[in-house]
XYZ file of N, CA and C in Angstrom:
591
model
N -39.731 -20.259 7.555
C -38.825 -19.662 8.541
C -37.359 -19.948 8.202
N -37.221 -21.387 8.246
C -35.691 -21.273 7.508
C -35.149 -20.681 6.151
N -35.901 -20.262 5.228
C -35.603 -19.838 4.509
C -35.680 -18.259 4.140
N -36.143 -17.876 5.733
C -36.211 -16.776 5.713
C -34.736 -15.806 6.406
N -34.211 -17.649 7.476
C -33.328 -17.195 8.443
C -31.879 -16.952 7.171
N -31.820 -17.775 6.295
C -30.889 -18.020 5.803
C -30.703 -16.886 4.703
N -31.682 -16.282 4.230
C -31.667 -15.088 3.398
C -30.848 -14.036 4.514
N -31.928 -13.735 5.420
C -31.121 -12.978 6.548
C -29.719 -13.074 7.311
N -29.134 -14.271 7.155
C -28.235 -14.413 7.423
C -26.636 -14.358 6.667
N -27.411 -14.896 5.174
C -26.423 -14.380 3.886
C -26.206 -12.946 3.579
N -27.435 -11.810 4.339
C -26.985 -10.578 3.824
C -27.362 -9.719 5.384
N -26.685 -10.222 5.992
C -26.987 -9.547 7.809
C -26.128 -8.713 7.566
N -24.661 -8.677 7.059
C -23.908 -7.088 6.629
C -24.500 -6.017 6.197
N -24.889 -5.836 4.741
C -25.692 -5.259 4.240
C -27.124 -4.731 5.124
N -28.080 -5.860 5.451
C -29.034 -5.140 6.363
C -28.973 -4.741 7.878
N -27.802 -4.521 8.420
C -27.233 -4.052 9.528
C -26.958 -2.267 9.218
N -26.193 -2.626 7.878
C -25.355 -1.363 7.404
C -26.952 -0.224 7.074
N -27.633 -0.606 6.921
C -28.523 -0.013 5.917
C -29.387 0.495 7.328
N -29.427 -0.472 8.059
C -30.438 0.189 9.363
C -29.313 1.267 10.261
N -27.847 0.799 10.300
C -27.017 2.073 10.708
C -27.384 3.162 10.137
N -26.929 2.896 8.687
C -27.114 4.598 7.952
C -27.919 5.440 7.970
N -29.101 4.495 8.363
C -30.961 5.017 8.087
C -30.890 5.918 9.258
N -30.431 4.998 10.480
C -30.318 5.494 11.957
C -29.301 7.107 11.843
N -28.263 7.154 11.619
C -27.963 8.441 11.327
C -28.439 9.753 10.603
N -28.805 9.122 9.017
C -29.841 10.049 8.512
C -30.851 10.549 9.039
N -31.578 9.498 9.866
C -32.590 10.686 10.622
C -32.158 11.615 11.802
N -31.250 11.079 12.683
C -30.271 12.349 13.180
C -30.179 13.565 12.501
N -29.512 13.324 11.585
C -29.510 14.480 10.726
C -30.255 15.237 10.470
N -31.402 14.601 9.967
C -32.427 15.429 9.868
C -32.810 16.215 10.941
N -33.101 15.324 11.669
C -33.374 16.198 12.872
C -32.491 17.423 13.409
N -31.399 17.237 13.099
C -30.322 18.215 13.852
C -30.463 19.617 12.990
N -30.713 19.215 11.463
C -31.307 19.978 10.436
C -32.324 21.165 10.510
N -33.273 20.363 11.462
C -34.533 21.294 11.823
C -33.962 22.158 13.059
N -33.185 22.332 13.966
C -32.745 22.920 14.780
C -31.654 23.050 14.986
N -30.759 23.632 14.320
C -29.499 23.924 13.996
C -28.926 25.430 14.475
N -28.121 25.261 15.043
C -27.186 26.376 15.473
C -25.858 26.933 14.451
N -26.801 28.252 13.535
C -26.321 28.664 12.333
C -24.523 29.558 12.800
N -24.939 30.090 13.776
C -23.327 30.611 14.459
C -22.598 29.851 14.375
N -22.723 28.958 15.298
C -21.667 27.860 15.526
C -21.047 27.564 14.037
N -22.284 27.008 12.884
C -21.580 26.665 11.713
C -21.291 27.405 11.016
N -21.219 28.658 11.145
C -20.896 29.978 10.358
C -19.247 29.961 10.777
N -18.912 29.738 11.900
C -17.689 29.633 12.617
C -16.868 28.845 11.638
N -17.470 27.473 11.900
C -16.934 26.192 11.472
C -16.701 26.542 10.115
N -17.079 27.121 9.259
C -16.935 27.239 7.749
C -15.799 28.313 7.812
N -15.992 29.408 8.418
C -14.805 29.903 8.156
C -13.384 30.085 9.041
N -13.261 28.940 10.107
C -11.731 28.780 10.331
C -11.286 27.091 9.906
N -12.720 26.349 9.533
C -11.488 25.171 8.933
C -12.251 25.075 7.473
N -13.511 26.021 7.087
C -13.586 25.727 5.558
C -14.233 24.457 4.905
N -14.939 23.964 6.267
C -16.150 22.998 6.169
C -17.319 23.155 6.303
N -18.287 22.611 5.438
C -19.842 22.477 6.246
C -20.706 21.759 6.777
N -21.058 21.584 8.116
C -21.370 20.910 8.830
C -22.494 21.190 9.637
N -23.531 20.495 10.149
C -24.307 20.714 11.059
C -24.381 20.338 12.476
N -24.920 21.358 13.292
C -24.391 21.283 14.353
C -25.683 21.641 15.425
N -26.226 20.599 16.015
C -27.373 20.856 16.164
C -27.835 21.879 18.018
N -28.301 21.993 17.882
C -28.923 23.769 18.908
C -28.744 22.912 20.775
N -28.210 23.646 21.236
C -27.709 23.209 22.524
C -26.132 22.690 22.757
N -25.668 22.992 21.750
C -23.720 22.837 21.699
C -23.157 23.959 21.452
N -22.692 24.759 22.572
C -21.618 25.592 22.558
C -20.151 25.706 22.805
N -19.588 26.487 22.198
C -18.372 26.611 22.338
C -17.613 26.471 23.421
N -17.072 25.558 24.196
C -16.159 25.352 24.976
C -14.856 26.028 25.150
N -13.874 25.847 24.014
C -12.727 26.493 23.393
C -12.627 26.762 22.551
N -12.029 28.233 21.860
C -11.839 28.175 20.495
C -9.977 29.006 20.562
N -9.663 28.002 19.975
C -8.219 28.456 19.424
C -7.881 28.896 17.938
N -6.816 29.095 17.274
C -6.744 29.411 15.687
C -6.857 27.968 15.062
N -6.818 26.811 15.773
C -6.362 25.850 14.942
C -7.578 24.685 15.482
N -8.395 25.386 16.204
C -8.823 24.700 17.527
C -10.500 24.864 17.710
N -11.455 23.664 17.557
C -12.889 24.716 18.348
C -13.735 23.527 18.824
N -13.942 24.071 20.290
C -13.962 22.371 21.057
C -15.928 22.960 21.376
N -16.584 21.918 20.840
C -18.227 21.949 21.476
C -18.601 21.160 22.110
N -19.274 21.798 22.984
C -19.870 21.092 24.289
C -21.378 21.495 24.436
N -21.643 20.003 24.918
C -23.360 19.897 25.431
C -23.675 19.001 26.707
N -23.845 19.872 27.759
C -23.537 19.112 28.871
C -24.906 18.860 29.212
N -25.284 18.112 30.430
C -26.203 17.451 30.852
C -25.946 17.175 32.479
N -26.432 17.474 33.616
C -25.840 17.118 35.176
C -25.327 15.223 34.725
N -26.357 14.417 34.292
C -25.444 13.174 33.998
C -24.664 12.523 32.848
N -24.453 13.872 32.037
C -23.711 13.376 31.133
C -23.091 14.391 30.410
N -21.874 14.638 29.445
C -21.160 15.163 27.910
C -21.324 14.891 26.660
N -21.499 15.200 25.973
C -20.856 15.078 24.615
C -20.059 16.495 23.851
N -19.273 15.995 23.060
C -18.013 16.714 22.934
C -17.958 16.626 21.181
N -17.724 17.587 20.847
C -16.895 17.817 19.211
C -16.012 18.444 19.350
N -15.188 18.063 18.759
C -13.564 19.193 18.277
C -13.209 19.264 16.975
N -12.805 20.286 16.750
C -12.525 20.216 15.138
C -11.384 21.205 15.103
N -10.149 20.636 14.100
C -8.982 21.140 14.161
C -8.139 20.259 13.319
N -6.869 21.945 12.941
C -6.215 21.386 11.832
C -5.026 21.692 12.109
N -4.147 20.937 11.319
C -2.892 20.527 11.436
C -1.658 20.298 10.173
N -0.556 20.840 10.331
C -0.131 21.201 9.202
C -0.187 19.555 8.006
N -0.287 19.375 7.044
C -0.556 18.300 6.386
C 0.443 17.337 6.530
N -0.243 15.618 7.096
C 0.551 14.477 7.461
C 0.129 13.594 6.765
N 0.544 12.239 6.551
C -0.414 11.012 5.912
C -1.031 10.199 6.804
N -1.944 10.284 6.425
C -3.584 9.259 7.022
C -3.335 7.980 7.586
N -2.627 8.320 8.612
C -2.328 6.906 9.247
C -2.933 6.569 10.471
N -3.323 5.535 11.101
C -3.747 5.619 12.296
C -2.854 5.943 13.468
N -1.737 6.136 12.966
C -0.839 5.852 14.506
C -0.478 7.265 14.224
N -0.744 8.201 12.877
C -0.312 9.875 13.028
C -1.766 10.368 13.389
N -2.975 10.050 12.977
C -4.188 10.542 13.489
C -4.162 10.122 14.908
N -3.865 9.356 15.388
C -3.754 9.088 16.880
C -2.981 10.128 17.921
N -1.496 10.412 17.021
C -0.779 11.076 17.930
C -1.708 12.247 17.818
N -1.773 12.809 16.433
C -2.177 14.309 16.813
C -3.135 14.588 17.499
N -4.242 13.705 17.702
C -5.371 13.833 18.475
C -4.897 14.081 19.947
N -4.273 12.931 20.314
C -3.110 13.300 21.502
C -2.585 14.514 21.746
N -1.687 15.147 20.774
C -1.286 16.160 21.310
C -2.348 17.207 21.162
N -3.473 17.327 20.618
C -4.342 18.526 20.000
C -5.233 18.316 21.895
N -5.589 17.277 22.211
C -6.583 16.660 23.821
C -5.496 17.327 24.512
N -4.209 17.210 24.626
C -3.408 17.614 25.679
C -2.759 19.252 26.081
N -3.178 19.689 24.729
C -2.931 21.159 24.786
C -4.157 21.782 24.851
N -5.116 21.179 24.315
C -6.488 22.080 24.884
C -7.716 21.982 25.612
N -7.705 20.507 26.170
C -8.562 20.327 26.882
C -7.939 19.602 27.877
N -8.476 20.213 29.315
C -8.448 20.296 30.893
C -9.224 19.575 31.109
N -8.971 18.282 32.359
C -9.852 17.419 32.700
C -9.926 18.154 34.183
N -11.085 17.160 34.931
C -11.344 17.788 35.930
C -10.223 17.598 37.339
N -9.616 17.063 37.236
C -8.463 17.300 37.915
C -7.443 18.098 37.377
N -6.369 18.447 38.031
C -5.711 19.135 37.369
C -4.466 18.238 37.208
N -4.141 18.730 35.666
C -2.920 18.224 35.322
C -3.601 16.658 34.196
N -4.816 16.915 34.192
C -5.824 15.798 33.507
C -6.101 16.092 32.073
N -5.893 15.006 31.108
C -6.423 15.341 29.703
C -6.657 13.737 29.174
N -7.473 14.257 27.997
C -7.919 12.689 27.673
C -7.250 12.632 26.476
N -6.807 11.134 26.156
C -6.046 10.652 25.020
C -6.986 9.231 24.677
N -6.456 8.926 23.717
C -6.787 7.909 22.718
C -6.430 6.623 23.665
N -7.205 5.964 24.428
C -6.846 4.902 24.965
C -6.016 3.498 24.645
N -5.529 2.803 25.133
C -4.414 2.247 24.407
C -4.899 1.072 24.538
N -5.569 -0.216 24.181
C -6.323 -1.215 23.761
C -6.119 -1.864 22.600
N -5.325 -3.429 22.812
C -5.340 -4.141 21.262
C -6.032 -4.253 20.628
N -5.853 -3.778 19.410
C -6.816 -3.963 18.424
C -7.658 -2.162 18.507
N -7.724 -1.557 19.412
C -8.508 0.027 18.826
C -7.353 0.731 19.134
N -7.735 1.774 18.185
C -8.720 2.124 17.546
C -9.006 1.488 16.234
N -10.088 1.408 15.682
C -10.382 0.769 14.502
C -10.275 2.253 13.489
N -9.812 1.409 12.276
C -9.386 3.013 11.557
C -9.367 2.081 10.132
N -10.696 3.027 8.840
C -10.371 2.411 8.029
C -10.843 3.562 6.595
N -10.526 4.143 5.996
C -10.501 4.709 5.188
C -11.830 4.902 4.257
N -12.646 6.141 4.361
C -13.670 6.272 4.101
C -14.131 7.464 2.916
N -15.698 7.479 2.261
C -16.008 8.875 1.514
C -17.109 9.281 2.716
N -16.898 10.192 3.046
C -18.310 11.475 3.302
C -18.840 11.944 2.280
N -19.675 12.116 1.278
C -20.173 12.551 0.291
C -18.611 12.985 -0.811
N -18.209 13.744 -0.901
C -16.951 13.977 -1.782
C -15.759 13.876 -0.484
N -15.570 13.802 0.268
C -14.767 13.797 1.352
C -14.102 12.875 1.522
N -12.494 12.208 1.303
C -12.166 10.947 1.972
C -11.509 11.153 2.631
N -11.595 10.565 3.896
C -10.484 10.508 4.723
C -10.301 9.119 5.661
N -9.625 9.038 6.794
C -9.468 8.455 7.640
C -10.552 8.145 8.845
N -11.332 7.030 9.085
C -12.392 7.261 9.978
C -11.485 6.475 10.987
N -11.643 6.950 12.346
C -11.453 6.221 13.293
C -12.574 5.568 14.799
N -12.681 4.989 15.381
C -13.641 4.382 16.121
C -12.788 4.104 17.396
N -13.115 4.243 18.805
C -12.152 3.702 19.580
C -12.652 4.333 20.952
N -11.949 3.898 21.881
C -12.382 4.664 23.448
C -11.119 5.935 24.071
N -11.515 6.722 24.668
C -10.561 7.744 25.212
C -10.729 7.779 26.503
N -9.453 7.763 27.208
C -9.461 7.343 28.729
C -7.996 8.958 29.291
N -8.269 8.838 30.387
C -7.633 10.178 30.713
C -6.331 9.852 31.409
N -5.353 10.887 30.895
C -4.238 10.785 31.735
C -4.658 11.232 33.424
N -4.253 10.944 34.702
C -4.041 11.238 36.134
C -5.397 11.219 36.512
N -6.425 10.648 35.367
C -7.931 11.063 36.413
C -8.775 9.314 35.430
N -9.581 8.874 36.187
C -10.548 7.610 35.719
C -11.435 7.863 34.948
N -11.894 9.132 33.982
C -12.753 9.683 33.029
C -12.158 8.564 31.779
N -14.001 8.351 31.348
C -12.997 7.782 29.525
C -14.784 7.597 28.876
N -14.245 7.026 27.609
C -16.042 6.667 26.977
C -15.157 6.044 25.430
N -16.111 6.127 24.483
C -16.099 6.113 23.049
C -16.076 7.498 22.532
N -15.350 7.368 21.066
C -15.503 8.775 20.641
C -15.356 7.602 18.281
N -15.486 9.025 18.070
C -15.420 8.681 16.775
C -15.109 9.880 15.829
N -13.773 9.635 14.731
C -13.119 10.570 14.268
C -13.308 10.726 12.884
N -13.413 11.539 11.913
C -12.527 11.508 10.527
C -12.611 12.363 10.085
N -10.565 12.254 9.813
C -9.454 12.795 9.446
C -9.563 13.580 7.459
N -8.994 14.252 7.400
C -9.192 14.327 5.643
C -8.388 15.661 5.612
N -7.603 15.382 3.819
C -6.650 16.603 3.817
C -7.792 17.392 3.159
N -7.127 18.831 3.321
C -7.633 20.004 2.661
C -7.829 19.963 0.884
N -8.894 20.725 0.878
C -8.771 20.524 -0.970
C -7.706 21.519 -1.659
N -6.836 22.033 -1.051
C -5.142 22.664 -1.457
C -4.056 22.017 -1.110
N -4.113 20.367 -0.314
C -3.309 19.932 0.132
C -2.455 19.997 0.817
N -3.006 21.402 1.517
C -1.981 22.593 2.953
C -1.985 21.857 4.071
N -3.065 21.007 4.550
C -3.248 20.780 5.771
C -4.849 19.868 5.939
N -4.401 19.207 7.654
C -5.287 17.785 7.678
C -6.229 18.766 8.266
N -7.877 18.381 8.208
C -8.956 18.831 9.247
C -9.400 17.369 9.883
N -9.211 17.613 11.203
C -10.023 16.298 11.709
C -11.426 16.717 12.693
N -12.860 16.000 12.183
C -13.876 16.433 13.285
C -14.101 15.123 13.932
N -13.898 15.805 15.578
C -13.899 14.100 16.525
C -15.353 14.432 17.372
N -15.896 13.428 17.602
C -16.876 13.434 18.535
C -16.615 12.495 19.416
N -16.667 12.711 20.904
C -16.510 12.011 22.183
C -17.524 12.156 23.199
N -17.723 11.038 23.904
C -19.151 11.580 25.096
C -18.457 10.731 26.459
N -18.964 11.731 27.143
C -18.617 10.973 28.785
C -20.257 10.940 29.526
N -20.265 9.550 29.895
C -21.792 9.690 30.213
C -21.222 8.488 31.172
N -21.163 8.399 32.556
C -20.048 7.280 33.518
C -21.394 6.337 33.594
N -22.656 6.574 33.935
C -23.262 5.586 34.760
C -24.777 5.436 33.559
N -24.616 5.896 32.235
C -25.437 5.347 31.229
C -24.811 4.809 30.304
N -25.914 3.946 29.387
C -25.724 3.157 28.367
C -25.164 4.388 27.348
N -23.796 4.427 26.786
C -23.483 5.195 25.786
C -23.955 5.578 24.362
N -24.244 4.188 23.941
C -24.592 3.955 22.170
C -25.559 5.505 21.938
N -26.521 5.577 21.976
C -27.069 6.394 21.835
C -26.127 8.152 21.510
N -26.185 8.382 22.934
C -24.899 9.673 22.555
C -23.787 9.839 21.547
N -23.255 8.774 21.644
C -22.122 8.271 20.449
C -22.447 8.798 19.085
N -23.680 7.693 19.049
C -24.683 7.913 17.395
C -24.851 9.439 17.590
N -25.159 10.167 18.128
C -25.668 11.133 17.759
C -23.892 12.371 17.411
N -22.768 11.879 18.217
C -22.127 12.914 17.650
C -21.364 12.348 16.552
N -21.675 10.965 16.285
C -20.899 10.835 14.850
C -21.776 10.910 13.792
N -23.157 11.363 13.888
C -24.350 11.985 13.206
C -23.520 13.515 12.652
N -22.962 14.101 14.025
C -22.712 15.655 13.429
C -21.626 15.379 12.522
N -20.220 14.454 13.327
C -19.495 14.086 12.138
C -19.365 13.776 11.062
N -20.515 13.369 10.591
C -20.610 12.754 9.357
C -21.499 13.534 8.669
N -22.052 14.662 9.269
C -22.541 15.595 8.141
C -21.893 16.598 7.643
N -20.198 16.045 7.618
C -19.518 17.372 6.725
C -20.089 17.763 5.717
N -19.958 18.238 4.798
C -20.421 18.614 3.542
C -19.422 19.279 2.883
């Protein structure tokens, strides 16, 4: 036993990481087998990504720069947005603002005069520079809480320039679920996030 604890304990990074990833990949898969080909037919041709997007998320908003998905539930949200922006550097405090201003111009909370931003907490968002299969960009991790209304949750981002260097695409996933355990929902929209391609 102790020498079993101590193996496990010298490589608890590694076998943490490996049961995360596993845990997403099968998301994937799954989202794979029931996939909503519109939606990603969309997604490919106004930001020129490919992504999966699994069956029961529709379009909320779609702007030129802009395309917000939603999958609601009577006790709960989850949310994707995906949108681009003329090209900035990968910083957390410029992926922050724009997320900010991109939440405040297109999505309406349920009060009026309500939008959700990047919550302001020492130390989050956590933001650390990542590959998606050929993809690098900016990943971010953190909670979003609303201007004039008590709505908020976790969400999870990443940022990456265009392969012409014109401009940033960022795909965010966020869930509002007030009176359940979140983790779950979370995993599943940074499952879609992370199946850019």
């Amino acid at each position: 036993q102790d020498s079993c604890l101590a193996l496990f304990l010298a490589h608890q990074d590694e076998i943490i990481k490996t049961m995360y990833d596993n845990d997403i990949a099968r998301l994937q898969n799954a989202h794979r087998k029931l996939n909503n080909a519109v939606i990603e037919k969309k997604i490919k041709e106004k930001f020129g990504i490919r992504m999966t997007v699994p069956d029961g998320y529709f379009v909320g908003r779609e702007e030129e720069d802009f395309l917000w998905l939603c999958f609601r539930t009577p006790k709960n949200d989850r949310f994707v947005m995906i949108y681009k922006s003329p090209r900035y550097e990968l910083t957390k405090e410029n992926v922050v603002a724009e997320r900010d201003r991109i939440t405040k111009a297109y999505i309406q909370g349920a009060v009026a005069g309500a939008y959700p931003v990047v919550a302001d907490l020492e130390g989050y968002p956590l933001a650390k520079m990542m590959q998606l299969r050929y993809h690098i960009g900016l990943e971010l991790r953190g909670l979003w809480s609303s201007v004039r209304d008590k709505m908020g949750g976790p969400f999870y981002s990443f940022t990456q320039v265009s392969s012409d260097s014109t401009f940033c695409v960022t795909v965010d996933g966020f869930v509002y679920a007030p009176q359940e355990t979140k983790r779950d929902y979370l995993r599943e929209v940074e499952a879609i996030v992370k199946s850019i391609q």
